[in-house]
Short mmCIF file of C-alpha atoms and ligand atoms in Angstrom, two decimals:
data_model
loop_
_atom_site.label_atom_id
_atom_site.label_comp_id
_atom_site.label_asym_id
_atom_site.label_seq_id
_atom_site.Cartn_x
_atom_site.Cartn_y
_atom_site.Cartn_z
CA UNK G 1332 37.44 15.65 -42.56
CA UNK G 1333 39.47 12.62 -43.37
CA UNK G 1334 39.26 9.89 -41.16
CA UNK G 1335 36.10 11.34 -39.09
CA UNK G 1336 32.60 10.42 -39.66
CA UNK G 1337 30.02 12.71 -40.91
CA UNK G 1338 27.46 14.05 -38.06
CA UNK G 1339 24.08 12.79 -38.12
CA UNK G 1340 21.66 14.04 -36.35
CA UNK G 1341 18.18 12.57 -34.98
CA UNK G 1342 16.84 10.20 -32.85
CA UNK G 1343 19.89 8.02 -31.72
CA UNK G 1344 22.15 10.57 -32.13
CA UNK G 1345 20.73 12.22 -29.23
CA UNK G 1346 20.49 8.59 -27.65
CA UNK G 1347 23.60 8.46 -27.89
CA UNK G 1348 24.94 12.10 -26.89
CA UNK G 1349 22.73 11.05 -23.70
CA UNK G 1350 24.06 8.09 -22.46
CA UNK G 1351 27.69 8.91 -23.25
CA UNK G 1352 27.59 12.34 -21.08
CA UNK G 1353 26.09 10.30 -18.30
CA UNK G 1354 28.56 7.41 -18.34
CA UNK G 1355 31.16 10.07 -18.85
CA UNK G 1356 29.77 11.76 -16.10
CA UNK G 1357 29.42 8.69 -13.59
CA UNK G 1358 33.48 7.60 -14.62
CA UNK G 1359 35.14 11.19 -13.39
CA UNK G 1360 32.41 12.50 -10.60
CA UNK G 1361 31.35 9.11 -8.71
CA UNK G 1362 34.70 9.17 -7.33
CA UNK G 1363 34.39 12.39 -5.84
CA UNK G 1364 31.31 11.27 -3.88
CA UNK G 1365 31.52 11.31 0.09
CA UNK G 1366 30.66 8.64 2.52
CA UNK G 1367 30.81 8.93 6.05
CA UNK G 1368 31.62 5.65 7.25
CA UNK G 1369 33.39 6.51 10.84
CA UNK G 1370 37.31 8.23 11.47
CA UNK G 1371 39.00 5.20 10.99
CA UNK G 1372 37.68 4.71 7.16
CA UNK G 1373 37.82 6.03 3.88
CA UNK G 1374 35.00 8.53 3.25
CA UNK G 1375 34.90 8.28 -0.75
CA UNK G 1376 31.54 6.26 -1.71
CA UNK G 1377 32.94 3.56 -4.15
CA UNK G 1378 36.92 3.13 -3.63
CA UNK G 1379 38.73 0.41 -4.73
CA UNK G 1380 41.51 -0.03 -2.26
CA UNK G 1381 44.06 -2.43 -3.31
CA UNK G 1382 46.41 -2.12 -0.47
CA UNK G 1383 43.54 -3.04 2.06
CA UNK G 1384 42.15 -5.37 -0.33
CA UNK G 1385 38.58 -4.29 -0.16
CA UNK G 1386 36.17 -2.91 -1.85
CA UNK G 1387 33.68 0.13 -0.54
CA UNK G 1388 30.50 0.57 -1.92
CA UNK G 1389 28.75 3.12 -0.11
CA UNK G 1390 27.68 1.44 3.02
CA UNK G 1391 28.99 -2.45 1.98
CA UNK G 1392 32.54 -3.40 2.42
CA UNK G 1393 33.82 -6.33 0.60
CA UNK G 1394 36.57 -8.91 1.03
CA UNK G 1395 38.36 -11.23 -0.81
CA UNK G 1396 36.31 -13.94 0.94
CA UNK G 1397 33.18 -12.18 -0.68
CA UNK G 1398 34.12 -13.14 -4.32
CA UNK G 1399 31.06 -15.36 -4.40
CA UNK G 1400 29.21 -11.72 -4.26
CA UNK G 1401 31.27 -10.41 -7.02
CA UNK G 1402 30.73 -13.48 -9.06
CA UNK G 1403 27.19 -13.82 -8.49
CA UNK G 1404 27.36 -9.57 -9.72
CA UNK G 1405 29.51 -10.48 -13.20
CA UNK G 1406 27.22 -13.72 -14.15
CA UNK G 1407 24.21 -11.22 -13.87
CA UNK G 1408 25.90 -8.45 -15.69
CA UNK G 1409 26.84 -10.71 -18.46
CA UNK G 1410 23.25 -11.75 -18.51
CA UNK G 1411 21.61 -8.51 -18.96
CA UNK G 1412 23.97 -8.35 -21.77
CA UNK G 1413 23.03 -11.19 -23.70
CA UNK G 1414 19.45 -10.01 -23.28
CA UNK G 1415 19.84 -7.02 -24.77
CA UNK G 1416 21.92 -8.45 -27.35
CA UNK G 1417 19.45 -11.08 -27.81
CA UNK G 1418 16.78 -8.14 -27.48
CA UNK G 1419 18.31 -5.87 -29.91
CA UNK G 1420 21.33 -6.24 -31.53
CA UNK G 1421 25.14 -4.91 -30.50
CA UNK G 1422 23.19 -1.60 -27.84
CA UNK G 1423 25.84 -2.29 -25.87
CA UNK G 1424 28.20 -1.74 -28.39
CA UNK G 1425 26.35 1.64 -30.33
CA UNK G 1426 26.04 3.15 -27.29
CA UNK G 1427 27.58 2.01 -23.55
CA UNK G 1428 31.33 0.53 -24.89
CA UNK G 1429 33.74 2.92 -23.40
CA UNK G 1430 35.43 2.16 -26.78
CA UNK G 1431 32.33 3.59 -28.33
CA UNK G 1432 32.41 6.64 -25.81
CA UNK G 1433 35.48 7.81 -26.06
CA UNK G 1434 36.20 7.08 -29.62
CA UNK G 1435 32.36 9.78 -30.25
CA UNK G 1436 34.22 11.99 -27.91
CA UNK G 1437 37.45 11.90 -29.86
CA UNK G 1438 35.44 12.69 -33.27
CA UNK G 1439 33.12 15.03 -31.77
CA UNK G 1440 36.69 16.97 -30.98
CA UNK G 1441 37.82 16.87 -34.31
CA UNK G 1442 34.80 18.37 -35.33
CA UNK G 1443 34.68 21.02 -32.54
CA UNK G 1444 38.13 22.31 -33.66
CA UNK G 1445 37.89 21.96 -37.24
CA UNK G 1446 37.24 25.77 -37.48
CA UNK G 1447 38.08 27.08 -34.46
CA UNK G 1448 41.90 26.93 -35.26
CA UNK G 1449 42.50 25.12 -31.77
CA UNK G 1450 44.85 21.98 -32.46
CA UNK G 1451 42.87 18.89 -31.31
CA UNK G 1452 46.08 16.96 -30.03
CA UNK G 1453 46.12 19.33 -27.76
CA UNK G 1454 42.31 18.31 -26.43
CA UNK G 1455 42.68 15.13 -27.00
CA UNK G 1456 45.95 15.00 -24.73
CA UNK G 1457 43.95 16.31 -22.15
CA UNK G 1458 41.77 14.09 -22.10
CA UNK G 1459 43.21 11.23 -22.39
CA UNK G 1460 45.35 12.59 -19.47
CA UNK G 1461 42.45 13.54 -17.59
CA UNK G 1462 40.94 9.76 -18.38
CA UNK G 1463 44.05 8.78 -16.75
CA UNK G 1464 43.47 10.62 -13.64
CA UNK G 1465 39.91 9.69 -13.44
CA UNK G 1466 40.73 6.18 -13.55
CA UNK G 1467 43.53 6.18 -10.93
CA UNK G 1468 40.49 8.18 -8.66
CA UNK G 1469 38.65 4.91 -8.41
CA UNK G 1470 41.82 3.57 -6.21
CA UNK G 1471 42.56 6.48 -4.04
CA UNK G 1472 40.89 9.69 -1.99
CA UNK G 1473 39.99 11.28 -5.39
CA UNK G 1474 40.32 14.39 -4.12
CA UNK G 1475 43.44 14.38 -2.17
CA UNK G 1476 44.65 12.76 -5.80
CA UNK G 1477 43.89 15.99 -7.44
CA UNK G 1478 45.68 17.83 -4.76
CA UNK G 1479 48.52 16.16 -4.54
CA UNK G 1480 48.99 15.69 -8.74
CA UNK G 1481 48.61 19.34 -9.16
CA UNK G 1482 50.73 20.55 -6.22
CA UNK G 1483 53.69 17.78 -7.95
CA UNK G 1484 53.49 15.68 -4.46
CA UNK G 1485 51.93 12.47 -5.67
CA UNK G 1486 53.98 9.70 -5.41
CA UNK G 1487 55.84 8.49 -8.68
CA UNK G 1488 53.36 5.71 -9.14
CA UNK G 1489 50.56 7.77 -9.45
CA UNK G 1490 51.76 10.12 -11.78
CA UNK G 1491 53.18 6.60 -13.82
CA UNK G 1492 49.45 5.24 -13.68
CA UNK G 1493 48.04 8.43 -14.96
CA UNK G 1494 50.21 8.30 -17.95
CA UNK G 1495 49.99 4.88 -18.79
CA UNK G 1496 46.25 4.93 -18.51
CA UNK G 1497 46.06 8.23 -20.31
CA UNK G 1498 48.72 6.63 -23.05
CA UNK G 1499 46.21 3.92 -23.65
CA UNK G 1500 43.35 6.11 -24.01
CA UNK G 1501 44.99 7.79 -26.63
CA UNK G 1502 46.12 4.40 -28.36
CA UNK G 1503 42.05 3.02 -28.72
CA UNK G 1504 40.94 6.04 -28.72
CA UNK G 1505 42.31 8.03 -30.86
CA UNK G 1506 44.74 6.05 -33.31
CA UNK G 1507 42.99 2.67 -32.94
CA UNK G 1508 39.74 3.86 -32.87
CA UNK G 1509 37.11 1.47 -35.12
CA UNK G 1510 39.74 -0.93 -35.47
CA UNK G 1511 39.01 -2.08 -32.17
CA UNK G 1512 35.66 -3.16 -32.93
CA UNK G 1513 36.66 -4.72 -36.33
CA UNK G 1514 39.57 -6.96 -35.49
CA UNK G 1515 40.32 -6.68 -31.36
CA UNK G 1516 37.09 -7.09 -29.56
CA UNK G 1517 36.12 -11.11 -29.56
CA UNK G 1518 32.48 -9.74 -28.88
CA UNK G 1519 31.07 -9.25 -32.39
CA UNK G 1520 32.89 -13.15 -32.94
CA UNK G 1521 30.10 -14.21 -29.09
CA UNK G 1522 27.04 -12.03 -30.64
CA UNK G 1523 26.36 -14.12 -33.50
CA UNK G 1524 25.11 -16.80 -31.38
CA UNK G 1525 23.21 -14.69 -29.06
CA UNK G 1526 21.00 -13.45 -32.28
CA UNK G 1527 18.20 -14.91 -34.28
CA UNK G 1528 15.93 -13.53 -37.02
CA UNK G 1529 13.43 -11.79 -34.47
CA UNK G 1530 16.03 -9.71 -33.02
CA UNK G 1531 16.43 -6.18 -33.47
CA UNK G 1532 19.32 -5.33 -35.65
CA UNK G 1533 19.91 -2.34 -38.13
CA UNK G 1534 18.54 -3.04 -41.62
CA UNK G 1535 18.62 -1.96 -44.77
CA UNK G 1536 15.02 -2.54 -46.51
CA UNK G 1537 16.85 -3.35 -50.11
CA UNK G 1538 12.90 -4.28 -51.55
CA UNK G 1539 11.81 -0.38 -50.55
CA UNK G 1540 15.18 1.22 -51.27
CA UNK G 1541 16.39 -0.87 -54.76
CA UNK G 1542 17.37 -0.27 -57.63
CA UNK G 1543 18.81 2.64 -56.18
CA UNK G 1544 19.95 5.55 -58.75
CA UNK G 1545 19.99 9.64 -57.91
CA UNK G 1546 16.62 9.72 -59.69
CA UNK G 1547 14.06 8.62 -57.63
CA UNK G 1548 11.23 7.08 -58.98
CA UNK G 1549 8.25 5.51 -57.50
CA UNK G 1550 8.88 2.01 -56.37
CA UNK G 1551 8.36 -1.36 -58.24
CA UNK G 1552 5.17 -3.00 -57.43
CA UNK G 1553 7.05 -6.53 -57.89
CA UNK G 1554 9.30 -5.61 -55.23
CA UNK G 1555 6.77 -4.94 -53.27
CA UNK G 1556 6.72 -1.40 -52.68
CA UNK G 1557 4.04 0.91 -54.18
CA UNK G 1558 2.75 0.84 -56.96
CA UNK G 1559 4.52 3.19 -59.57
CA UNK G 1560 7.98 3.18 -61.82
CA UNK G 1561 11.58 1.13 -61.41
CA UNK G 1562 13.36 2.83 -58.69
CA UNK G 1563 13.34 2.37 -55.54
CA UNK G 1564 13.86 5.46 -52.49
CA UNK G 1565 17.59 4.62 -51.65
CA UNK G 1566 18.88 8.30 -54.17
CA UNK G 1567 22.51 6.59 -52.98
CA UNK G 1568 23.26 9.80 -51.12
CA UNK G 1569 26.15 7.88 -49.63
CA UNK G 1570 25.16 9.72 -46.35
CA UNK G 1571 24.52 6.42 -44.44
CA UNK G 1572 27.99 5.86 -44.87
CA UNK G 1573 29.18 8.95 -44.26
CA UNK G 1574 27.92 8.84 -40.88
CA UNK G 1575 29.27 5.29 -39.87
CA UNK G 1576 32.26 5.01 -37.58
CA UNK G 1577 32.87 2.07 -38.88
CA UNK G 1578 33.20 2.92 -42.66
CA UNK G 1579 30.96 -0.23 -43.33
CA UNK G 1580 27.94 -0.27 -46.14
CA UNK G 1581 24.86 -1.42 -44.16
CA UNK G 1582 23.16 -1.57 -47.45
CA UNK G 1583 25.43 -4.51 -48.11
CA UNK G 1584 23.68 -6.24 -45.53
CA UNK G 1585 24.03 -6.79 -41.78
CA UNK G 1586 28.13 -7.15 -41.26
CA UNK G 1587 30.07 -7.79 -38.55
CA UNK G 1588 31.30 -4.21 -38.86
CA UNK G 1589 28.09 -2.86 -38.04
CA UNK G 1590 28.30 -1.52 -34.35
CA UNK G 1591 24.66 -0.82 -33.88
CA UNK G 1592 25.21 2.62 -33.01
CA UNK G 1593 21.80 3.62 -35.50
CA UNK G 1594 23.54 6.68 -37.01
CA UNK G 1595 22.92 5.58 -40.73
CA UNK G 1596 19.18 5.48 -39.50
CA UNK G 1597 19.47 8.94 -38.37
CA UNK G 1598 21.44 10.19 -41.63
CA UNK G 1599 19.25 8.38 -44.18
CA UNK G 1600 15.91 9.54 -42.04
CA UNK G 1601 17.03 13.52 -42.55
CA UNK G 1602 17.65 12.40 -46.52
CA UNK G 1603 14.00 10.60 -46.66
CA UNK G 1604 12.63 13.50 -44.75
CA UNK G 1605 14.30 16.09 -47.20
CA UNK G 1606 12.91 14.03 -50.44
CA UNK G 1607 9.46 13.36 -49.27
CA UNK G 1608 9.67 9.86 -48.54
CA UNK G 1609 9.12 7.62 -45.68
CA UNK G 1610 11.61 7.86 -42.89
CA UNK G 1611 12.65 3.86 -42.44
CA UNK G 1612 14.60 2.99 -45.27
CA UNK G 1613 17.45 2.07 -43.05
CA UNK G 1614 15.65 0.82 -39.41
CA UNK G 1615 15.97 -1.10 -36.39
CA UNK G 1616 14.00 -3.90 -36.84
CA UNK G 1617 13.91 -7.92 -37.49
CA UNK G 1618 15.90 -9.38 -40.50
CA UNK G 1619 12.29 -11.60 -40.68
CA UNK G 1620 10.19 -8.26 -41.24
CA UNK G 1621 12.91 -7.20 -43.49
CA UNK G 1622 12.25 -9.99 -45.54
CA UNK G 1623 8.87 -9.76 -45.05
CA UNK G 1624 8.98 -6.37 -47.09
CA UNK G 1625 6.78 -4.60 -44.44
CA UNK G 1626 6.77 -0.98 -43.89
CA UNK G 1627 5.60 -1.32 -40.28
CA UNK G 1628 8.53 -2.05 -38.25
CA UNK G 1629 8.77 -4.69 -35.81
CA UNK G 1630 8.91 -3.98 -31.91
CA UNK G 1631 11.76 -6.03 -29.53
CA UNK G 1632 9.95 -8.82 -28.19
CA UNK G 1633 11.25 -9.46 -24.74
CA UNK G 1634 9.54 -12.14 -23.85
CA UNK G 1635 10.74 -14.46 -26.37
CA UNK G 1636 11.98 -17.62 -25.50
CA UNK G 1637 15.66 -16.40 -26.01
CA UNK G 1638 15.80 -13.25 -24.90
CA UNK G 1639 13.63 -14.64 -21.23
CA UNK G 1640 16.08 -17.70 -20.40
CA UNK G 1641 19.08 -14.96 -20.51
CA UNK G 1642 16.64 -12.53 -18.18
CA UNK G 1643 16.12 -15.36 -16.23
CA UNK G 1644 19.53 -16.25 -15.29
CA UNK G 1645 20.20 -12.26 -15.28
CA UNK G 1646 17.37 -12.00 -12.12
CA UNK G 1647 18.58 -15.66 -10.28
CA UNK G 1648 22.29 -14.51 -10.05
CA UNK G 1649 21.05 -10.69 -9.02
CA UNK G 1650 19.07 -11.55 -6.99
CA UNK G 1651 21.30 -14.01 -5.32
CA UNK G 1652 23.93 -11.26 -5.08
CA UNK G 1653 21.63 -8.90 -3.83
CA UNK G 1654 20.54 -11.55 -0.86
CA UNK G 1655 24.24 -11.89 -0.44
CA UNK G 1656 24.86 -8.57 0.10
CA UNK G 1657 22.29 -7.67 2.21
CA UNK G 1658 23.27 -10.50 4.38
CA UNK G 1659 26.68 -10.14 4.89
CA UNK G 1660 28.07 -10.79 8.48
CA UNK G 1661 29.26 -7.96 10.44
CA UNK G 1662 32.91 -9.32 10.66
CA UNK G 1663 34.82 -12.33 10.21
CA UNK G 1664 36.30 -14.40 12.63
CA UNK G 1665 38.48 -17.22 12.19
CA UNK G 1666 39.90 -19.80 15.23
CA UNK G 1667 42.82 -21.91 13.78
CA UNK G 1668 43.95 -24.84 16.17
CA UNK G 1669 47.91 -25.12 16.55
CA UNK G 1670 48.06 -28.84 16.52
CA UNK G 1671 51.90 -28.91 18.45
CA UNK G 1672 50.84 -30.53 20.63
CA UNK G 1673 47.30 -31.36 19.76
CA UNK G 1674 46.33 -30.71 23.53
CA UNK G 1675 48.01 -30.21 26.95
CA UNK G 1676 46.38 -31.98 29.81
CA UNK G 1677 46.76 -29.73 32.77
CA UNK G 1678 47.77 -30.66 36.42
CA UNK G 1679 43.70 -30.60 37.85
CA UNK G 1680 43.08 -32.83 35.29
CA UNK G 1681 41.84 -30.13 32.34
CA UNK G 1682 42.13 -30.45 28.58
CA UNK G 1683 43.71 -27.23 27.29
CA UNK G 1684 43.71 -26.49 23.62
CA UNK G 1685 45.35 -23.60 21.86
CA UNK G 1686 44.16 -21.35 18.84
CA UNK G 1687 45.07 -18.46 16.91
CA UNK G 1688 42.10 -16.43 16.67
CA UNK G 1689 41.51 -13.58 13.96
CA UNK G 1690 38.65 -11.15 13.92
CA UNK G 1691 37.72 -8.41 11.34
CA UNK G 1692 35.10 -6.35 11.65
CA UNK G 1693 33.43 -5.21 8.63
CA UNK G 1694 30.86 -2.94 10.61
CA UNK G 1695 32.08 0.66 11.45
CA UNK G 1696 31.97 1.09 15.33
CA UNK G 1697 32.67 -2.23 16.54
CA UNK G 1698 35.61 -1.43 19.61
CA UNK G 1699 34.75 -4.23 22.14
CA UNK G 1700 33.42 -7.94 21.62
CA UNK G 1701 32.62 -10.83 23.91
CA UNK G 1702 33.68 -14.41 23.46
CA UNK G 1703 31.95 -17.40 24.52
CA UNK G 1704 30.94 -20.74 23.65
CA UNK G 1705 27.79 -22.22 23.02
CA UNK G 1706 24.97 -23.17 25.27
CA UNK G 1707 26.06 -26.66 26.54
CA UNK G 1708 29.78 -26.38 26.03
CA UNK G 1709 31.53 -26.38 28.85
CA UNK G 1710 34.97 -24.72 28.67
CA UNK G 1711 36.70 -21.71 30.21
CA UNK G 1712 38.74 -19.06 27.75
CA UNK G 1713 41.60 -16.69 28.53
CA UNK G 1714 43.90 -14.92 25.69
CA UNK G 1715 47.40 -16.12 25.53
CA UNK G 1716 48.30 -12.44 26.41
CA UNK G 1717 46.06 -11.72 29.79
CA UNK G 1718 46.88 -12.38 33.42
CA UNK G 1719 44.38 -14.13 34.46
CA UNK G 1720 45.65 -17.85 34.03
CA UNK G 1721 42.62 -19.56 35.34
CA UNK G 1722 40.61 -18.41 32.67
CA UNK G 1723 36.66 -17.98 32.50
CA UNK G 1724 33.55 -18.35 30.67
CA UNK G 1725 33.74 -15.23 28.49
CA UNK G 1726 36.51 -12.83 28.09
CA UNK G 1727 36.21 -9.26 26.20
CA UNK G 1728 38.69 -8.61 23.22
CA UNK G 1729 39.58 -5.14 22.01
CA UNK G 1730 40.05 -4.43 17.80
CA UNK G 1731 42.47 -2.21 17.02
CA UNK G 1732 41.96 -0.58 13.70
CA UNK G 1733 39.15 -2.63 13.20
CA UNK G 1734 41.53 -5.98 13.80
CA UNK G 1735 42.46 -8.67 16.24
CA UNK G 1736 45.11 -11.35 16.33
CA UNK G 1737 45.52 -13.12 19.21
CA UNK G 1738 46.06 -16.69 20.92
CA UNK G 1739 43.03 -18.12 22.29
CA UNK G 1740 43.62 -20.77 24.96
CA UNK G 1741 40.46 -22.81 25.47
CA UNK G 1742 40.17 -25.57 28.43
CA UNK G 1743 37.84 -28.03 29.22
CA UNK G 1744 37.42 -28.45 32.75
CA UNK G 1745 38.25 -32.40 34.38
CA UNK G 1746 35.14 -34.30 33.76
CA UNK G 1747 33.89 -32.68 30.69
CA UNK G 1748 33.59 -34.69 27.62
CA UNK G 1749 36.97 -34.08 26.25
CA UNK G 1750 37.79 -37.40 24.56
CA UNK G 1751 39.24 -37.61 20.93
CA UNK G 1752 37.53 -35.16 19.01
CA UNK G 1753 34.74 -32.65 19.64
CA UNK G 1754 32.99 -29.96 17.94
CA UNK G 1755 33.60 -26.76 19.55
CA UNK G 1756 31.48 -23.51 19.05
CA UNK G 1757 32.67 -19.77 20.12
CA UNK G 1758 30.13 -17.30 20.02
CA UNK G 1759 31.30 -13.12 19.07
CA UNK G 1760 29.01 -10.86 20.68
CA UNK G 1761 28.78 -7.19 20.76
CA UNK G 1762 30.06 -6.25 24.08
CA UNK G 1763 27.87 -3.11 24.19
CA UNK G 1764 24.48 -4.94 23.49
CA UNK G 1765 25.46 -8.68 23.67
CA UNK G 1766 24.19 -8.91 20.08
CA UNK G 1767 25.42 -12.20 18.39
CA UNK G 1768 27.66 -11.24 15.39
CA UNK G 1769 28.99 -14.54 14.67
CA UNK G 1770 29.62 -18.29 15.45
CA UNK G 1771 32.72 -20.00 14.53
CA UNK G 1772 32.89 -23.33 14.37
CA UNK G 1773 36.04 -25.42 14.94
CA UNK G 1774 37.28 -28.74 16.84
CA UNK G 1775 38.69 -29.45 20.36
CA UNK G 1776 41.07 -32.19 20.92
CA UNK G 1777 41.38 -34.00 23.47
CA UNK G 1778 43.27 -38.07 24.54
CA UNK G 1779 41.42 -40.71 22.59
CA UNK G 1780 40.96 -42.39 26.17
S1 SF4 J 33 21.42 7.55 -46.65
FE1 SF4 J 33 19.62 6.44 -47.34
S2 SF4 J 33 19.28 7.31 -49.37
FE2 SF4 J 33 21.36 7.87 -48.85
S3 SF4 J 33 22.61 6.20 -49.68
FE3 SF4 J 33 22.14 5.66 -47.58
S4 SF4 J 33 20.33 4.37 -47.78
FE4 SF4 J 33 20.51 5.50 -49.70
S1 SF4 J 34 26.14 0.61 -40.29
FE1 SF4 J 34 24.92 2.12 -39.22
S2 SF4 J 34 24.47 1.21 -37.24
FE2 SF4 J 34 26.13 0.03 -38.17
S3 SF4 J 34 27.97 0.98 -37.34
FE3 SF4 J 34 27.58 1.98 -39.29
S4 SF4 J 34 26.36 3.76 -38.75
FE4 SF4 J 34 26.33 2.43 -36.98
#
């Protein structure tokens, strides 16, 4: 069929059949997984919610202010992918690029309806549309999404990200397809660097497989094969090429075309198998036991120098994240002084100080704190908003949704150390358990004499 590769079928074929119906399968059904985090809260497992500006991740919940984490998460991603570059070649690209993925799905619909008489823009609209829709899932209730697109209630927007999505499925998916990896994606351009002569790449073993010629005969003992006549096992079958989505000639030699997805290996395999000759002509393996004319392959070595100091970074900036994550603070307060006027000195004598306190809470069921400061700070609080104008040493705040904003008045009594400036420490307990969930740290002014 023009413009659609050949099917191969073998070892990486499968690989690859595999690990695209699981990633295909984690992009439209994660979103549909439940959570229970509390009534107040979105009960989808991983949502991106934009309009809070947080993230949900089963039982984390992430902020803006936790971009560190997310840093820390995309430094050790990136690692892992120069390892496995360094490792063995473009894997990510064969096999895991959603470019890859969808452009194999794509095909493998061509082929489906080849003789079925179904029209394949008619599947492939579909699911580009439905790629669409599983995308926009990752940034709502996925299934109130479904509801409300099929019963034509969504709002405009969502129906407009749908389409756009789905419209640029259908652009790299299914008219851009290869070209993508040939001339859009800087990643082939990055890879170079990342490889050396031990890594694992697909090769062509030109001293087993030259001259080639439809006739095979046994291989030239000067090119190192066995001993016997002038040609060598490659019957140029063209099947390697066949099979490539990226129409390249690996028996050219390694190109930046080549993708890594192994399907020549598979094709040229079946045609070794079929003419009695050792599978292997075209293999993953090491351009230096290429050269080396072997006809054992080479294993990935993964604790080469290389591929380790990428693994290395990979595990410091995981495991950081990790650390990060597990230790995340059960809210976030924040006490900002309003400096007009600096202080007020009050008629007993006192040093009164005003702030605007914040407080999220990032743990479900948090209703009722306690404020107080430190050991050994003397000072007595009272919200802006409460009755009680002589104030005391802790006062109990309420969240609503999950939320407080509020003026905190703080005093220091006549006599207490209140000159110039002093660093001031209120503690945000639980009020149910009296469990410290945070310290915020901030200063108190007070008359330089
Ligand atoms: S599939 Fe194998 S035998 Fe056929 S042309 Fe390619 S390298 Fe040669
Ligand atoms: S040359 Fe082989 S491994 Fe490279 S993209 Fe083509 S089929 Fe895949």
């Amino acid at each position: 069929m023009k413009g659609v590769p050949a099917t191969a079928s073998g070892r990486y074929r499968r690989i690859k059949t595999g690990l695209a119906s699981l990633l295909l399968g984690w992009f439209f059904l994660v979103p549909f997984l439940r959570w229970d985090r509390g009534p107040d809260l979105p009960g989808q497992a991983i949502l991106f919610d934009l309009p809070g500006r947080r993230l949900f991740l089963f039982g984390w919940e992430f902020w803006p202010q936790d971009l560190p984490i997310a840093v820390g998460l995309l430094v050790g991603a990136a690692s892992l992918l120069f390892y496995a570059t360094a490792l063995a070649g473009r894997v990510w690209c064969g096999f895991a690029c959603p470019q890859t993925v969808w452009t194999d799905l794509f095909f493998a619909v061509d082929r489906f309806c080849e003789h079925r008489r179904i029209p394949p823009v008619l599947v492939k609209i579909t699911i580009a549309l439905l790629t669409g829709f599983g995308f926009a899932c990752w940034f709502t209730d996925a299934p109130t999404l479904a509801g409300r697109l099929l019963g034509g209630s969504a709002a405009p927007g969502s129906y407009g990200a749908v389409l756009i999505i789905g419209g640029l499925t259908w652009l790299l998916g299914v008219y851009a397809k290869q070209r993508v990896c040939l001339h859009m994606c800087p990643w082939p351009r990055f890879q170079a660097a990342l490889l050396d002569r031990d890594s694992q790449v697909v090769t062509y073993q030109a001293w087993r497989g030259e001259s080639r010629g439809r006739k095979r005969i046994p291989l030239r003992e000067d090119l190192g094969g066995e001993p016997g006549g002038t040609r060598g096992d490659c019957i140029d079958c063209t099947r390697c090429v066949a099979v490539c989505p990226t129409l390249i000639d690996i028996r050219d030699g390694l190109q930046m075309g080549c993708i890594g997805c192994g399907l020549c290996v598979d094709a040229c395999d079946t045609v070794m198998e079929k003419i009695g000759r050792p599978k292997g002509l075209i293999r993953f393996d090491s351009e230096t036991n290429a050269n080396a004319k072997s006809w054992t392959k080479t294993l990935p070595r993964p604790l080469a120098a290389k591929p380790m100091l990428f693994l290395s970074v990979a595990l410091l900036a995981l495991g950081a994240a990790l650390f990060a994550m597990l230790t995340l603070s059960p809210l976030r307060a924040d006490l900002d002084p309003q400096r007009n006027p600096l202080f007020v000195r009050l008629s007993d004598g006192g040093i009164r100080n005003d702030f605007l306190l914040h407080i999220q809470a990032r743990e479900p069921g948090l209703s009722t704190l306690r404020l107080r400061l430190a050991e050994g700070e003397a000072g007595l609080l009272r919200l802006a908003s409460s009755g009680d104008h002589a104030g005391s040493e802790t006062v109990e705040v309420t969240l609503d949704q999950r939320e407080l904003r509020e003026r905190l008045l703080i005093t220091r009594p006549a006599g207490a150390d209140a000159k110039g400036r002093s660093p001031l420490h209120l503690l945000v307990q639980d009020a149910r358990d009296g469990r410290l969930l945070g310290t915020v740290e901030t200063q108190f002014w007070g008359p330089e004499s």
